[in-house]
Short mmCIF file of C-alpha atoms in Angstrom, two decimals:
data_model
loop_
_atom_site.label_atom_id
_atom_site.label_comp_id
_atom_site.label_asym_id
_atom_site.label_seq_id
_atom_site.Cartn_x
_atom_site.Cartn_y
_atom_site.Cartn_z
CA MET A 1 -3.11 -9.44 -25.25
CA LYS A 2 -4.43 -13.16 -26.97
CA ARG A 3 -7.95 -13.91 -25.63
CA GLU A 4 -9.38 -15.94 -27.37
CA ILE A 5 -7.23 -19.59 -29.72
CA THR A 6 -7.21 -18.64 -33.40
CA SER A 7 -8.12 -21.51 -35.81
CA PHE A 8 -4.46 -22.20 -36.73
CA ASP A 9 -3.77 -22.81 -33.08
CA VAL A 10 -6.79 -25.33 -32.71
CA ALA A 11 -5.46 -27.44 -35.64
CA ALA A 12 -2.11 -27.64 -33.77
CA LEU A 13 -4.47 -28.62 -30.70
CA VAL A 14 -6.39 -31.04 -32.32
CA TYR A 15 -2.70 -32.66 -33.59
CA GLU A 16 -1.01 -32.70 -30.44
CA LEU A 17 -4.37 -34.25 -28.57
CA ASN A 18 -4.14 -36.97 -30.91
CA GLN A 19 -0.94 -37.86 -30.14
CA ALA A 20 -1.91 -36.98 -25.80
CA ILE A 21 -5.08 -38.04 -25.09
CA LEU A 22 -6.79 -40.83 -28.07
CA GLY A 23 -8.39 -43.88 -26.50
CA ALA A 24 -8.17 -42.51 -23.01
CA ARG A 25 -10.94 -42.97 -20.65
CA ILE A 26 -13.32 -40.11 -19.02
CA ASN A 27 -12.77 -40.62 -15.07
CA ASN A 28 -15.09 -37.74 -14.45
CA VAL A 29 -16.02 -34.70 -15.23
CA TYR A 30 -16.51 -31.39 -13.84
CA GLN A 31 -17.47 -27.59 -14.53
CA THR A 32 -15.12 -25.05 -12.87
CA ASP A 33 -17.44 -22.00 -13.37
CA ARG A 34 -21.28 -20.91 -16.08
CA LYS A 35 -18.05 -21.73 -19.06
CA THR A 36 -15.75 -24.42 -18.11
CA LEU A 37 -14.85 -28.31 -18.20
CA LEU A 38 -12.76 -30.08 -16.64
CA LEU A 39 -12.00 -33.71 -17.82
CA LYS A 40 -10.20 -35.70 -15.87
CA LEU A 41 -8.30 -38.39 -18.58
CA GLN A 42 -6.59 -41.37 -18.06
CA LYS A 43 -4.66 -43.04 -20.90
CA PRO A 44 -2.96 -46.20 -20.26
CA ASN A 45 0.45 -46.84 -18.93
CA ASN A 46 0.22 -43.05 -19.12
CA PRO A 47 0.00 -40.26 -16.48
CA ALA A 48 -4.00 -38.87 -15.32
CA ALA A 49 -4.30 -35.91 -18.02
CA GLN A 50 -6.60 -32.74 -17.02
CA LEU A 51 -8.07 -30.90 -20.39
CA LEU A 52 -9.69 -27.59 -19.77
CA ILE A 53 -12.64 -26.93 -22.28
CA GLU A 54 -13.42 -22.84 -21.53
CA ALA A 55 -16.85 -22.20 -24.26
CA GLY A 56 -15.50 -19.73 -26.54
CA LYS A 57 -12.53 -18.71 -25.42
CA ARG A 58 -10.24 -22.47 -25.08
CA LEU A 59 -9.30 -25.41 -24.75
CA HIS A 60 -5.87 -27.15 -23.39
CA LEU A 61 -4.58 -29.75 -20.83
CA THR A 62 -3.64 -28.66 -17.65
CA SER A 63 -1.31 -29.47 -15.12
CA TYR A 64 -2.45 -27.14 -13.00
CA VAL A 65 -4.83 -27.68 -9.80
CA VAL A 66 -8.15 -26.44 -11.01
CA GLU A 67 -10.26 -25.04 -7.97
CA LYS A 68 -13.91 -27.41 -8.79
CA PRO A 69 -16.97 -27.00 -6.91
CA LYS A 70 -17.95 -28.44 -3.85
CA THR A 71 -21.70 -29.49 -6.11
CA PRO A 72 -21.92 -29.79 -9.87
CA PRO A 73 -24.32 -28.27 -11.46
CA ALA A 74 -26.78 -29.71 -13.38
CA PHE A 75 -25.28 -29.49 -17.03
CA CYS A 76 -22.06 -31.04 -15.18
CA MET A 77 -24.12 -34.04 -13.86
CA ALA A 78 -25.94 -35.01 -17.43
CA LEU A 79 -22.20 -35.15 -18.65
CA ARG A 80 -21.56 -37.49 -16.40
CA LYS A 81 -24.43 -39.67 -16.83
CA TYR A 82 -23.39 -39.91 -21.12
CA ILE A 83 -20.01 -39.64 -21.08
CA ARG A 84 -18.67 -41.18 -17.73
CA ASN A 85 -15.99 -43.59 -18.12
CA GLY A 86 -16.36 -43.63 -21.60
CA ARG A 87 -13.26 -43.65 -24.15
CA LEU A 88 -12.11 -40.86 -26.31
CA ILE A 89 -11.63 -42.63 -29.64
CA SER A 90 -11.64 -39.20 -32.12
CA VAL A 91 -10.60 -35.73 -31.56
CA LYS A 92 -11.01 -33.37 -34.88
CA GLN A 93 -11.57 -30.48 -35.77
CA HIS A 94 -14.69 -28.85 -38.18
CA ALA A 95 -13.95 -27.42 -41.63
CA PHE A 96 -10.15 -25.43 -39.68
CA GLU A 97 -12.66 -23.59 -37.31
CA ARG A 98 -12.58 -23.19 -34.37
CA ILE A 99 -14.73 -25.75 -33.18
CA VAL A 100 -12.99 -29.25 -31.49
CA THR A 101 -15.56 -32.08 -31.68
CA PHE A 102 -14.71 -35.27 -28.91
CA THR A 103 -15.76 -38.35 -30.14
CA VAL A 104 -16.35 -40.82 -26.81
CA LYS A 105 -17.39 -44.14 -27.06
CA THR A 106 -19.57 -45.53 -23.95
CA LYS A 107 -21.57 -47.90 -22.79
CA THR A 108 -24.93 -46.66 -24.40
CA GLY A 109 -23.39 -46.24 -27.77
CA ILE A 110 -21.28 -43.60 -29.50
CA MET A 111 -21.25 -39.46 -28.20
CA LYS A 112 -19.59 -36.66 -29.39
CA LEU A 113 -18.69 -33.34 -27.48
CA VAL A 114 -18.73 -30.36 -29.55
CA THR A 115 -17.19 -27.78 -28.22
CA GLU A 116 -17.09 -24.10 -29.83
CA LEU A 117 -14.88 -21.99 -29.40
CA PHE A 118 -15.95 -18.63 -31.52
CA GLY A 119 -18.29 -15.60 -30.08
CA GLU A 120 -19.66 -16.74 -26.70
CA GLY A 121 -18.96 -20.15 -27.47
CA ASN A 122 -20.52 -23.53 -26.48
CA ILE A 123 -20.08 -27.20 -25.55
CA ILE A 124 -22.72 -29.73 -26.91
CA LEU A 125 -23.36 -33.44 -26.85
CA VAL A 126 -24.85 -35.45 -29.13
CA ASN A 127 -25.34 -38.67 -29.39
CA ASN A 128 -24.93 -41.60 -31.96
CA GLN A 129 -28.76 -40.18 -34.09
CA ASN A 130 -27.10 -36.65 -34.50
CA LYS A 131 -29.64 -35.85 -31.71
CA ILE A 132 -29.12 -33.17 -29.41
CA LEU A 133 -28.59 -34.57 -25.86
CA GLN A 134 -27.35 -31.50 -23.34
CA ALA A 135 -25.77 -28.19 -24.07
CA LEU A 136 -23.92 -25.92 -22.27
CA LYS A 137 -26.81 -22.62 -23.63
CA TYR A 138 -30.39 -23.36 -25.80
CA LYS A 139 -30.62 -21.18 -27.95
CA LYS A 140 -32.87 -20.24 -31.59
CA MET A 141 -30.57 -18.57 -34.47
CA LYS A 142 -31.85 -17.78 -37.54
CA ASP A 143 -29.59 -20.20 -39.02
CA ARG A 144 -29.87 -23.34 -36.53
CA ASN A 145 -31.65 -24.02 -33.57
CA ILE A 146 -29.47 -25.50 -30.50
CA LEU A 147 -32.79 -27.45 -28.70
CA ARG A 148 -32.03 -30.61 -26.45
CA GLY A 149 -33.67 -33.43 -28.70
CA GLU A 150 -33.05 -31.53 -32.27
CA ILE A 151 -30.82 -32.81 -34.50
CA PHE A 152 -27.90 -31.13 -34.68
CA GLN A 153 -26.43 -28.70 -36.66
CA GLN A 154 -22.37 -27.17 -37.02
CA ALA A 155 -22.61 -23.73 -37.19
CA PRO A 156 -22.37 -22.13 -40.82
CA PRO A 157 -18.68 -22.04 -42.06
CA SER A 158 -16.96 -18.30 -41.36
CA GLY A 159 -14.77 -18.19 -44.30
CA LYS A 160 -12.95 -20.50 -46.97
CA ASN A 161 -11.40 -23.81 -45.31
CA PRO A 162 -7.86 -22.66 -46.23
CA LEU A 163 -7.43 -26.60 -46.34
CA LYS A 164 -9.59 -27.03 -48.91
CA ILE A 165 -9.12 -24.20 -51.30
CA SER A 166 -6.30 -23.83 -54.06
CA VAL A 167 -4.82 -20.14 -55.68
CA LYS A 168 -7.95 -19.86 -58.06
CA ASP A 169 -10.24 -20.15 -55.06
CA LEU A 170 -8.13 -16.64 -53.46
CA GLU A 171 -9.40 -15.18 -57.01
CA PRO A 172 -12.67 -13.42 -55.70
CA LEU A 173 -9.72 -10.77 -52.75
CA LYS A 174 -9.40 -8.91 -56.05
CA LYS A 175 -13.31 -7.94 -55.70
CA PHE A 176 -12.61 -6.77 -52.80
CA GLY A 177 -11.25 -3.31 -54.36
CA LYS A 178 -10.17 -0.29 -51.89
CA THR A 179 -10.33 -2.68 -49.00
CA GLU A 180 -7.01 -4.02 -47.14
CA VAL A 181 -5.19 -7.14 -48.30
CA VAL A 182 -4.81 -8.04 -45.07
CA ARG A 183 -8.56 -7.30 -43.99
CA ALA A 184 -9.62 -9.12 -46.67
CA ILE A 185 -8.02 -11.98 -46.31
CA ALA A 186 -8.71 -11.78 -42.96
CA ARG A 187 -12.75 -11.73 -43.56
CA PHE A 188 -12.19 -14.59 -46.22
CA LEU A 189 -10.41 -17.11 -44.95
CA SER A 190 -11.55 -16.24 -41.25
CA ILE A 191 -7.88 -17.01 -39.86
CA GLY A 192 -7.98 -13.46 -37.62
CA GLY A 193 -5.50 -10.47 -38.45
CA ASN A 194 -2.17 -12.09 -36.79
CA TYR A 195 -2.39 -15.01 -39.22
CA ALA A 196 -3.06 -13.28 -42.67
CA GLU A 197 -0.45 -10.25 -41.16
CA GLU A 198 2.15 -13.22 -41.37
CA ILE A 199 0.86 -14.46 -44.76
CA LEU A 200 1.44 -11.37 -46.52
CA LEU A 201 4.54 -10.74 -44.62
CA ARG A 202 6.13 -14.20 -45.68
CA ALA A 203 5.07 -12.80 -49.14
CA GLY A 204 6.42 -9.52 -49.32
CA ILE A 205 2.90 -7.81 -49.74
CA ASP A 206 2.21 -4.27 -48.18
CA LYS A 207 -0.97 -5.78 -46.07
CA LYS A 208 -2.19 -2.01 -46.13
CA LYS A 209 -2.10 -3.07 -50.59
CA PRO A 210 -5.63 -1.96 -51.59
CA CYS A 211 -7.29 -5.86 -52.79
CA SER A 212 -8.26 -4.13 -55.93
CA GLU A 213 -4.65 -4.04 -57.23
CA LEU A 214 -3.18 -7.32 -56.90
CA LYS A 215 -1.91 -9.48 -59.29
CA ASP A 216 -1.51 -12.98 -59.89
CA ASP A 217 1.61 -13.03 -58.63
CA ASP A 218 0.26 -11.93 -55.45
CA ILE A 219 -2.19 -14.44 -55.03
CA GLU A 220 0.67 -17.08 -55.31
CA LYS A 221 2.45 -15.70 -53.23
CA ILE A 222 -0.59 -15.50 -50.47
CA PHE A 223 -1.57 -18.92 -51.53
CA GLN A 224 2.12 -20.60 -50.98
CA ASN A 225 3.03 -19.04 -47.76
CA MET A 226 -0.77 -20.25 -46.72
CA GLN A 227 0.28 -22.93 -47.66
CA ASP A 228 3.27 -23.30 -45.80
CA ILE A 229 1.73 -22.71 -42.26
CA LEU A 230 -0.45 -25.15 -43.22
CA SER A 231 2.17 -27.47 -43.58
CA GLN A 232 4.05 -26.94 -40.53
CA LEU A 233 0.29 -27.77 -38.60
CA VAL A 234 -0.61 -30.38 -39.96
CA ASN A 235 2.41 -32.61 -40.05
CA GLY A 236 2.90 -31.32 -36.46
CA ARG A 237 5.90 -29.59 -37.00
CA PHE A 238 5.82 -26.64 -34.53
CA GLU A 239 7.94 -24.79 -32.33
CA PRO A 240 5.59 -23.40 -29.30
CA CYS A 241 6.67 -20.47 -27.53
CA MET A 242 5.04 -17.80 -25.81
CA VAL A 243 5.16 -14.44 -27.33
CA LEU A 244 7.15 -11.37 -25.28
CA ASP A 245 7.95 -7.84 -25.49
CA GLU A 246 11.40 -5.68 -24.82
CA LYS A 247 9.54 -5.28 -20.63
CA GLY A 248 8.95 -9.53 -20.72
CA LYS A 249 4.62 -8.29 -21.22
CA ILE A 250 3.47 -11.33 -22.72
CA ILE A 251 1.38 -10.99 -25.84
CA ASP A 252 1.03 -13.77 -27.90
CA VAL A 253 0.71 -17.60 -27.56
CA THR A 254 1.11 -19.66 -30.99
CA PRO A 255 2.22 -22.74 -31.89
CA ILE A 256 5.02 -21.74 -34.67
CA ARG A 257 7.70 -19.40 -34.99
CA LEU A 258 5.46 -16.34 -36.71
CA LYS A 259 8.10 -13.65 -38.66
CA ARG A 260 5.31 -11.23 -37.54
CA TYR A 261 7.93 -11.75 -33.95
CA GLU A 262 11.39 -11.62 -34.75
CA GLY A 263 12.94 -9.27 -32.46
CA PHE A 264 10.36 -9.93 -29.65
CA GLN A 265 11.28 -12.38 -27.10
CA HIS A 266 10.68 -15.99 -26.97
CA GLN A 267 9.78 -18.06 -23.73
CA LYS A 268 9.83 -21.77 -25.97
CA TYR A 269 7.99 -25.15 -24.44
CA GLY A 270 7.44 -29.35 -24.91
CA SER A 271 4.41 -28.33 -26.22
CA PHE A 272 1.48 -26.32 -27.47
CA ASN A 273 -0.74 -27.41 -24.89
CA GLU A 274 1.18 -26.45 -22.60
CA ALA A 275 2.60 -23.23 -23.89
CA LEU A 276 -1.62 -22.40 -23.58
CA ASP A 277 -1.83 -23.69 -20.23
CA GLU A 278 1.17 -21.42 -18.80
CA PHE A 279 -0.49 -18.67 -21.08
CA TYR A 280 -3.95 -18.27 -19.77
CA THR A 281 -3.32 -19.96 -15.99
CA LYS A 282 -1.19 -16.75 -15.31
CA ILE A 283 -3.39 -14.69 -17.42
CA ILE A 284 -6.54 -16.27 -14.96
CA THR A 285 -4.62 -15.22 -12.67
CA VAL A 286 -3.93 -12.54 -13.16
CA GLU A 287 -6.99 -10.80 -13.65
CA LYS A 288 -8.39 -12.51 -10.08
CA LYS A 289 -5.11 -10.92 -8.56
CA ALA A 290 -6.50 -7.15 -10.26
CA ARG A 291 -10.19 -8.43 -9.24
CA ALA A 292 -8.90 -8.42 -5.22
CA VAL A 293 -6.92 -5.50 -5.81
CA LYS A 294 -9.68 -3.88 -6.75
CA GLU A 295 -12.01 -5.21 -3.82
CA ALA A 296 -9.69 -4.30 -1.77
CA GLU A 297 -8.49 -0.46 -2.96
CA GLU A 298 -12.56 -0.21 -3.42
CA LYS A 299 -12.93 -1.26 0.61
CA LEU A 300 -10.48 0.60 0.28
CA GLN A 301 -11.79 4.22 -0.63
CA ARG A 302 -15.70 2.69 1.10
CA GLU A 303 -13.91 3.11 4.29
CA ILE A 304 -11.92 5.94 3.46
CA ALA A 305 -15.46 7.90 2.30
CA ARG A 306 -17.24 5.70 6.24
CA LEU A 307 -14.08 7.41 7.82
CA ARG A 308 -15.42 11.09 5.96
CA ARG A 309 -18.54 11.18 6.88
CA ILE A 310 -17.90 9.96 10.78
CA ILE A 311 -15.52 13.51 11.17
CA GLU A 312 -17.54 15.63 9.59
CA SER A 313 -20.30 14.68 12.34
CA GLN A 314 -17.72 14.18 15.29
CA GLU A 315 -16.98 17.69 13.48
CA LYS A 316 -20.54 18.76 13.87
CA ALA A 317 -21.25 17.07 17.37
CA LEU A 318 -17.74 18.34 19.09
CA ALA A 319 -18.56 22.46 17.74
CA GLU A 320 -22.37 22.22 19.29
CA ALA A 321 -21.16 20.80 22.58
CA GLU A 322 -18.28 23.37 22.63
CA ARG A 323 -21.15 26.23 22.02
CA LYS A 324 -23.14 24.94 24.64
CA ALA A 325 -20.12 24.77 27.83
CA GLU A 326 -19.71 28.14 26.04
CA LYS A 327 -23.12 29.30 26.55
CA TYR A 328 -24.26 27.74 29.29
CA LYS A 329 -20.82 29.47 31.15
CA LYS A 330 -21.89 33.27 29.97
CA ILE A 331 -25.37 32.55 31.62
CA GLY A 332 -23.91 31.79 34.83
CA ASN A 333 -21.81 34.65 34.79
CA ILE A 334 -24.54 37.11 33.46
CA ILE A 335 -26.40 35.85 36.33
CA TYR A 336 -24.37 36.79 39.04
CA ALA A 337 -23.34 40.11 36.59
CA HIS A 338 -26.69 41.07 37.31
CA LEU A 339 -27.40 39.24 40.29
CA ASN A 340 -29.24 42.38 41.93
CA GLU A 341 -31.77 43.73 38.66
CA LEU A 342 -32.25 39.88 38.56
CA GLN A 343 -33.85 39.42 42.17
CA THR A 344 -35.42 42.26 41.72
CA LEU A 345 -37.54 41.08 39.15
CA MET A 346 -37.57 37.76 40.22
CA SER A 347 -39.49 39.25 44.03
CA LYS A 348 -42.22 41.82 42.26
CA ILE A 349 -43.25 38.98 40.47
CA LEU A 350 -43.46 36.70 43.36
CA GLN A 351 -45.17 39.39 45.45
CA ASP A 352 -47.85 40.27 42.93
CA LYS A 353 -48.95 37.12 43.34
CA GLU A 354 -48.67 36.53 46.39
CA LYS A 355 -50.98 40.40 46.75
CA GLY A 356 -53.83 38.19 44.63
CA LYS A 357 -52.80 39.08 40.98
CA SER A 358 -52.99 36.74 37.59
CA TRP A 359 -50.71 36.07 36.21
CA ASN A 360 -51.59 37.59 33.27
CA GLU A 361 -51.64 40.99 34.75
CA ILE A 362 -48.22 40.48 35.67
CA VAL A 363 -47.26 39.28 32.76
CA SER A 364 -48.44 42.85 30.95
CA GLU A 365 -47.53 44.43 33.97
CA ALA A 366 -44.45 43.22 32.99
CA GLU A 367 -44.41 44.10 29.16
CA ALA A 368 -45.69 47.47 30.05
CA GLU A 369 -42.52 48.01 32.21
CA ARG A 370 -40.32 46.79 29.48
CA LYS A 371 -41.29 48.84 26.70
CA ALA A 372 -40.88 51.74 28.63
CA GLY A 373 -37.29 51.04 29.35
CA LEU A 374 -37.91 49.82 33.34
CA LYS A 375 -34.94 48.30 34.57
CA PRO A 376 -35.43 45.51 35.56
CA ALA A 377 -38.31 44.69 33.52
CA GLU A 378 -35.88 45.11 30.05
CA PHE A 379 -34.44 41.87 30.83
CA PHE A 380 -38.66 39.85 30.87
CA LYS A 381 -38.94 37.64 27.86
CA ALA A 382 -41.78 35.32 28.52
CA LEU A 383 -43.56 34.12 32.05
CA ASP A 384 -44.13 29.93 31.75
CA TRP A 385 -46.50 29.99 35.53
CA LYS A 386 -47.25 26.04 34.58
CA LYS A 387 -43.79 25.60 35.06
CA LEU A 388 -43.10 28.79 37.31
CA THR A 389 -40.36 29.49 34.88
CA LEU A 390 -39.48 33.33 33.52
CA ASN A 391 -37.87 33.42 30.63
CA VAL A 392 -35.03 36.93 30.30
CA CYS A 393 -32.96 37.89 27.81
CA ILE A 394 -29.02 39.85 28.45
CA ASP A 395 -26.67 40.80 26.76
CA GLY A 396 -28.52 39.73 23.56
CA LEU A 397 -28.54 35.93 25.03
CA CYS A 398 -31.94 34.79 26.67
CA PHE A 399 -32.53 32.03 28.89
CA GLU A 400 -34.80 30.40 31.88
CA LEU A 401 -34.99 30.65 35.18
CA ASN A 402 -36.56 28.47 37.75
CA LEU A 403 -38.56 30.66 40.21
CA ARG A 404 -38.79 28.50 42.71
CA SER A 405 -34.68 28.35 43.36
CA ASP A 406 -33.09 31.31 43.89
CA LEU A 407 -30.27 32.86 41.64
CA PHE A 408 -27.70 30.93 42.64
CA SER A 409 -29.43 27.52 42.39
CA ASN A 410 -30.10 29.40 38.88
CA ALA A 411 -27.04 29.58 37.68
CA ALA A 412 -25.12 26.99 39.92
CA LYS A 413 -27.55 24.20 37.90
CA PHE A 414 -26.04 26.62 34.55
CA TYR A 415 -22.58 25.93 35.47
CA GLU A 416 -23.08 22.44 36.00
CA MET A 417 -24.78 21.91 32.37
CA ALA A 418 -21.18 23.93 31.65
CA LYS A 419 -19.91 21.05 32.59
CA LYS A 420 -21.14 17.95 31.03
CA ALA A 421 -20.87 20.22 27.61
CA LYS A 422 -16.98 20.82 28.18
CA LEU A 423 -16.57 16.80 29.00
CA LYS A 424 -18.98 16.18 25.99
CA ALA A 425 -17.05 17.86 24.36
CA ASP A 426 -13.51 16.48 25.47
CA GLY A 427 -14.82 13.21 24.93
CA ALA A 428 -16.03 14.01 20.72
CA ARG A 429 -12.88 16.03 20.55
CA ALA A 430 -10.60 12.67 21.25
CA ALA A 431 -12.84 11.09 19.36
CA LEU A 432 -12.45 12.51 16.61
CA GLU A 433 -8.75 12.55 16.76
CA GLU A 434 -8.86 9.19 16.61
CA THR A 435 -10.62 9.41 13.81
CA ARG A 436 -8.96 11.48 11.92
CA ARG A 437 -5.60 8.85 12.84
CA LYS A 438 -7.88 6.40 11.04
CA LEU A 439 -8.72 8.06 8.29
CA GLU A 440 -4.24 9.92 8.05
CA GLU A 441 -3.24 5.94 7.92
CA MET A 442 -6.67 4.81 5.72
CA GLU A 443 -5.52 7.53 3.47
CA ALA A 444 -2.06 6.40 3.28
CA GLN A 445 -2.37 2.75 2.34
CA ALA A 446 -4.40 3.73 -0.31
CA GLU A 447 -1.66 6.07 -1.41
CA SER A 448 0.94 2.95 -1.53
CA GLU A 449 -1.63 0.78 -2.89
CA ILE A 450 -2.16 3.74 -5.74
CA LEU A 451 1.95 3.75 -5.68
CA LYS A 452 2.02 0.16 -6.58
CA GLY A 453 0.48 0.17 -9.78
CA GLU A 454 -1.37 -2.73 -11.71
CA VAL A 455 -0.74 -6.01 -11.48
CA LYS A 456 2.57 -7.24 -13.26
CA LEU A 457 2.63 -10.70 -15.13
CA ALA A 458 6.35 -11.82 -13.44
CA GLU A 459 4.93 -10.67 -10.11
CA VAL A 460 2.15 -12.62 -9.89
CA LYS A 461 2.40 -16.02 -7.78
CA MET A 462 1.04 -19.29 -10.19
CA PRO A 463 -0.97 -21.54 -9.14
CA ALA A 464 0.18 -24.92 -7.49
CA LYS A 465 1.03 -27.81 -10.28
CA ARG A 466 -0.20 -31.11 -9.78
CA ARG A 467 2.02 -33.09 -8.89
CA ARG A 468 2.52 -36.91 -11.42
CA ARG A 469 1.62 -39.89 -9.24
CA GLU A 470 4.54 -41.90 -10.14
CA TRP A 471 3.63 -45.37 -10.79
CA PHE A 472 5.37 -47.36 -7.96
CA GLU A 473 2.60 -45.49 -5.35
CA LYS A 474 0.13 -48.07 -6.06
CA PHE A 475 1.92 -51.12 -4.83
CA ARG A 476 3.89 -50.48 -1.12
CA TRP A 477 7.63 -48.52 -1.65
CA PHE A 478 10.16 -46.93 -0.06
CA VAL A 479 13.82 -46.06 -0.87
CA SER A 480 16.84 -48.14 0.89
CA SER A 481 19.64 -45.69 2.93
CA GLU A 482 21.45 -46.35 -0.62
CA GLY A 483 19.16 -44.38 -2.13
CA PHE A 484 17.17 -48.07 -4.53
CA LEU A 485 13.80 -47.54 -4.81
CA ILE A 486 11.69 -50.97 -3.62
CA VAL A 487 8.54 -52.34 -4.61
CA GLY A 488 5.67 -54.08 -3.33
CA GLY A 489 3.09 -56.03 -3.86
CA LYS A 490 0.10 -55.54 -1.91
CA ASP A 491 -2.28 -58.45 -3.18
CA ALA A 492 -2.07 -61.10 -6.07
CA VAL A 493 -3.61 -59.05 -8.64
CA SER A 494 -1.14 -55.91 -7.34
CA ASN A 495 1.73 -59.17 -7.30
CA GLU A 496 1.39 -60.26 -10.62
CA VAL A 497 1.74 -56.46 -12.05
CA LEU A 498 4.65 -55.55 -10.54
CA ILE A 499 6.47 -58.42 -12.17
CA LYS A 500 4.77 -58.86 -15.43
CA LYS A 501 4.40 -54.80 -16.00
CA TYR A 502 7.64 -53.05 -13.90
CA THR A 503 10.33 -55.69 -13.14
CA GLU A 504 13.50 -55.46 -15.48
CA PRO A 505 15.54 -58.07 -15.74
CA THR A 506 18.08 -55.79 -14.11
CA ASP A 507 15.91 -55.77 -10.59
CA MET A 508 15.79 -58.11 -7.92
CA VAL A 509 13.39 -60.36 -6.96
CA PHE A 510 12.75 -61.28 -3.01
CA HIS A 511 9.58 -64.21 -2.33
CA ALA A 512 8.91 -65.36 1.03
CA ASP A 513 7.86 -69.44 0.32
CA ILE A 514 4.61 -68.20 2.43
CA VAL A 515 1.39 -68.27 1.64
CA GLY A 516 0.22 -63.93 0.75
CA ALA A 517 3.82 -63.43 0.94
CA PRO A 518 3.78 -59.97 -1.69
CA PHE A 519 6.44 -59.82 -4.01
CA VAL A 520 8.97 -57.48 -3.48
CA VAL A 521 11.70 -56.13 -6.11
CA ILE A 522 14.21 -53.84 -6.01
CA LYS A 523 14.89 -51.54 -9.12
CA CYS A 524 18.55 -52.03 -9.99
CA LYS A 525 19.05 -49.46 -12.32
CA ASP A 526 21.61 -47.10 -11.01
CA GLY A 527 23.28 -50.49 -10.58
CA LYS A 528 24.05 -53.19 -7.60
CA PRO A 529 22.65 -52.87 -4.64
CA SER A 530 25.33 -53.49 -1.45
CA GLU A 531 24.32 -55.84 0.91
CA GLN A 532 22.36 -53.50 3.24
CA THR A 533 19.70 -53.30 0.41
CA ILE A 534 18.87 -56.84 -0.26
CA LYS A 535 18.67 -56.97 3.64
CA GLU A 536 15.96 -54.05 4.09
CA ALA A 537 14.27 -55.67 1.25
CA ALA A 538 14.18 -59.00 2.87
CA GLU A 539 12.89 -57.36 5.90
CA PHE A 540 10.12 -55.32 3.71
CA ALA A 541 9.23 -58.66 2.41
CA ALA A 542 8.73 -60.68 5.76
CA SER A 543 6.85 -57.66 7.39
CA PHE A 544 4.30 -57.84 4.89
CA SER A 545 3.92 -61.90 4.92
CA ARG A 546 1.60 -63.38 7.01
CA ALA A 547 4.18 -65.33 8.68
#
């Protein structure tokens, strides 16, 4: 798909721009992004126009509404300072390169806005002394510098100028040896692959033919067919169109019909500017939509990943709560199952202490009895005399008994802990189910987005077109009940403009014999109005008088 315009495209654009905007006043300058300018232009007796300039990519008039930043960047402010309210007096292509120079006449002198549409591109403002005032990008290069205050130099030629060469100038093509002729022409003339292929196709020469095999007759054919294409461009014999493949996918936009696109669908336009406007607006809209879709998908995937992490955490929490509920319930059951043994063990410890034995002695005796395999000392694990708790191990499960409480209270405590753990597990299970439900919804949504596939040009809704302001909107106006346009002046100046500029011999004019009364005109191009329309016009005139 076309991404940047060619030198042939620029030639067509410059021709059309000279017809459309030469003599126009620059009402304002906007910078819509870091590389794009929008110039609002007004040519006398013509609707306002908008010129889009994107450095390194495109240049064309646009009929679409373009979003403008609330705060203009510094470069934009500088351009407003120098060229706002200036008048365009020249639009030229430099040496058939992808460079367009707009010459602007301002109160402070002649300014030139140089737009470079190749590579990264640039937009440079130059004064009448050829010094750089402002540039979109400042940089030092081996062949020139773009720096404020320095003399401006055009970029070195990228190839031979097709408009200035003769047949003999194409003779060096033979010296390209084994290089395919299509590549050699594209490089030698710097016209790009499309037009190099077109020239060869019209000339009937195989594009893969080695340059070393070119004959004088081939050189003559190449030159002649190149001149035919240039003649179409120089003389404005355009057939602007958008080229689409069998699936309706846009593959190119051209100012003339190309032989290489025979058999493809062609969507015709009234001008090449209009074709480029439709093409780039659609492409940018698609790219913007695609970015939005991608961002939405990435956001969806991030949410899916987050939910999966939550599920993993919730599953662990549920398993832990269930494990504790089971464990505490089992401990309570064990206490009841071994009630007598545990009671005997607890009573012996407390009685030995009452008899005056030290805690160390009690622990030593219990450990000795456990080693000897005596019951109930075999359950003994440890004793914490500071907390008065007894640690026991039964059936591979170790737990703590409070010596200050009886065994029934100890068992009740573990049953209560089991109950709380079960409630926690129930809550965790419900939360887990809800998260899983959300995950399923997200995954289904993600799958649906994937099934929708890539954003298609035909399915993208284009931005709104800028509404053309009609001439009569600068006056007071209305449409009569019979469909006649009735226009009235607002003051002495607009009265004069209305009568001298917009009133035709077939129109009807009303003017009350009252100081300050407006002139009112019935536009009668569609026939003679009836008494009803005349009455409405008269009432309209009277209503705005000072009577």
